[in-house]
C-alpha positions as a printed Julia matrix, in Angstrom:
120×3 Matrix{Float64}:
  -96.22  195.62  181.44
  -99.87  195.15  182.39
 -100.17  198.03  184.85
 -102.7   200.59  183.85
 -104.64  198.5   181.36
 -107.9   198.67  183.27
 -107.76  202.45  183.58
 -107.06  202.86  179.8
 -109.83  200.5   178.88
 -112.19  202.26  181.25
 -111.29  205.7   179.91
 -111.8   204.45  176.31
 -115.21  202.94  177.25
 -116.48  206.12  178.76
 -115.18  208.18  175.9
 -116.95  205.97  173.38
 -120.11  206.04  175.49
 -120.0   209.91  175.68
 -119.42  210.11  171.92
 -122.35  207.79  171.18
 -124.55  209.99  173.4
 -123.65  213.21  171.68
 -123.77  213.26  167.92
 -122.59  216.85  167.61
 -119.32  216.17  169.67
 -118.87  212.96  167.73
 -119.2   214.77  164.45
 -116.81  217.53  165.45
 -114.21  215.11  166.68
 -114.52  212.99  163.52
 -113.95  216.13  161.36
 -110.82  217.04  163.31
 -109.5   213.45  163.0
 -110.37  213.17  159.32
 -108.45  216.41  158.6
 -105.5   215.19  160.61
 -105.33  211.79  158.87
 -106.02  213.04  155.35
 -103.22  211.53  153.17
 -101.36  210.07  156.07
 -100.05  206.51  156.43
  -98.49  206.83  159.83
  -99.59  208.09  163.27
  -97.29  210.72  164.79
  -97.9   210.72  168.6
  -96.73  214.33  169.16
  -98.98  215.71  166.37
 -101.94  213.54  167.51
 -101.41  214.72  171.1
 -101.7   218.38  169.85
 -105.14  218.06  168.46
 -107.23  220.52  170.49
 -110.67  218.92  170.24
 -109.42  215.41  170.84
 -107.55  216.67  173.85
 -110.75  218.45  175.13
 -112.89  215.26  174.63
 -110.41  213.14  176.54
 -110.08  215.72  179.37
 -113.79  216.15  179.69
 -114.3   212.4   179.82
 -111.64  212.16  182.57
 -113.33  215.05  184.44
 -116.73  213.25  184.6
 -115.78  209.63  184.42
 -112.36  209.25  185.92
 -111.11  205.62  185.79
 -109.81  206.28  189.3
 -112.64  207.75  191.34
 -110.63  208.52  194.3
 -107.08  208.3   195.8
 -105.34  208.44  199.2
 -102.22  210.39  199.93
 -100.16  210.77  203.15
  -99.13  214.31  204.13
  -95.27  214.51  204.33
  -95.23  217.74  206.46
  -97.55  219.95  208.37
  -99.76  222.23  206.15
 -102.43  224.87  206.59
 -104.82  224.89  203.67
 -106.61  228.17  203.1
 -110.24  227.91  202.09
 -112.05  230.11  199.53
 -114.52  231.28  202.2
 -115.18  230.97  205.89
 -117.38  228.09  207.17
 -119.31  228.1   210.42
 -118.36  225.65  213.17
 -120.95  223.07  214.3
 -122.05  225.23  217.16
 -122.47  228.21  214.83
 -120.68  230.61  217.23
 -117.5   230.87  215.21
 -116.02  230.11  211.83
 -112.93  228.84  210.16
 -111.19  229.72  206.88
 -108.41  227.18  206.74
 -107.71  223.52  207.56
 -104.66  222.25  209.42
 -103.23  219.02  208.18
 -100.58  217.32  210.29
  -97.66  215.31  208.97
  -98.68  211.67  208.59
 -102.33  212.4   208.09
 -104.01  210.33  205.39
 -106.02  212.39  202.96
 -108.9   210.86  200.98
 -109.21  212.76  197.61
 -112.54  212.19  195.89
 -111.61  212.95  192.29
 -115.15  213.02  190.97
 -116.32  215.48  193.61
 -113.33  217.74  192.99
 -113.82  217.59  189.25
 -117.47  218.45  189.31
 -117.57  221.06  192.13
 -119.44  224.16  191.07
 -117.43  226.16  193.71
 -114.04  225.54  191.86
């Protein structure tokens, strides 16, 4: 029952912080919500989930301020991950354009870095 309450609270805190820092975004979101709630007494989750600007605000907050900054996964089978370009080896005499990951390897996934990479 309590699982996830910290991540939800963290997401809401960062969302409110970002809204307080950007009056234009706050105003646009407020307009969308006022239009949605005009004359309504009840909240419909599916309709609320379909609001495009609210969705964008939440996704952008998650992109920059993920409540979970990183995660670890274990590879369940051997994989070869292609890279978008070739990278030189340490000695500079050759290059590689893929990474081999063996079954059982632990992978550290830095969510913030992935979400803010300009190469993606």
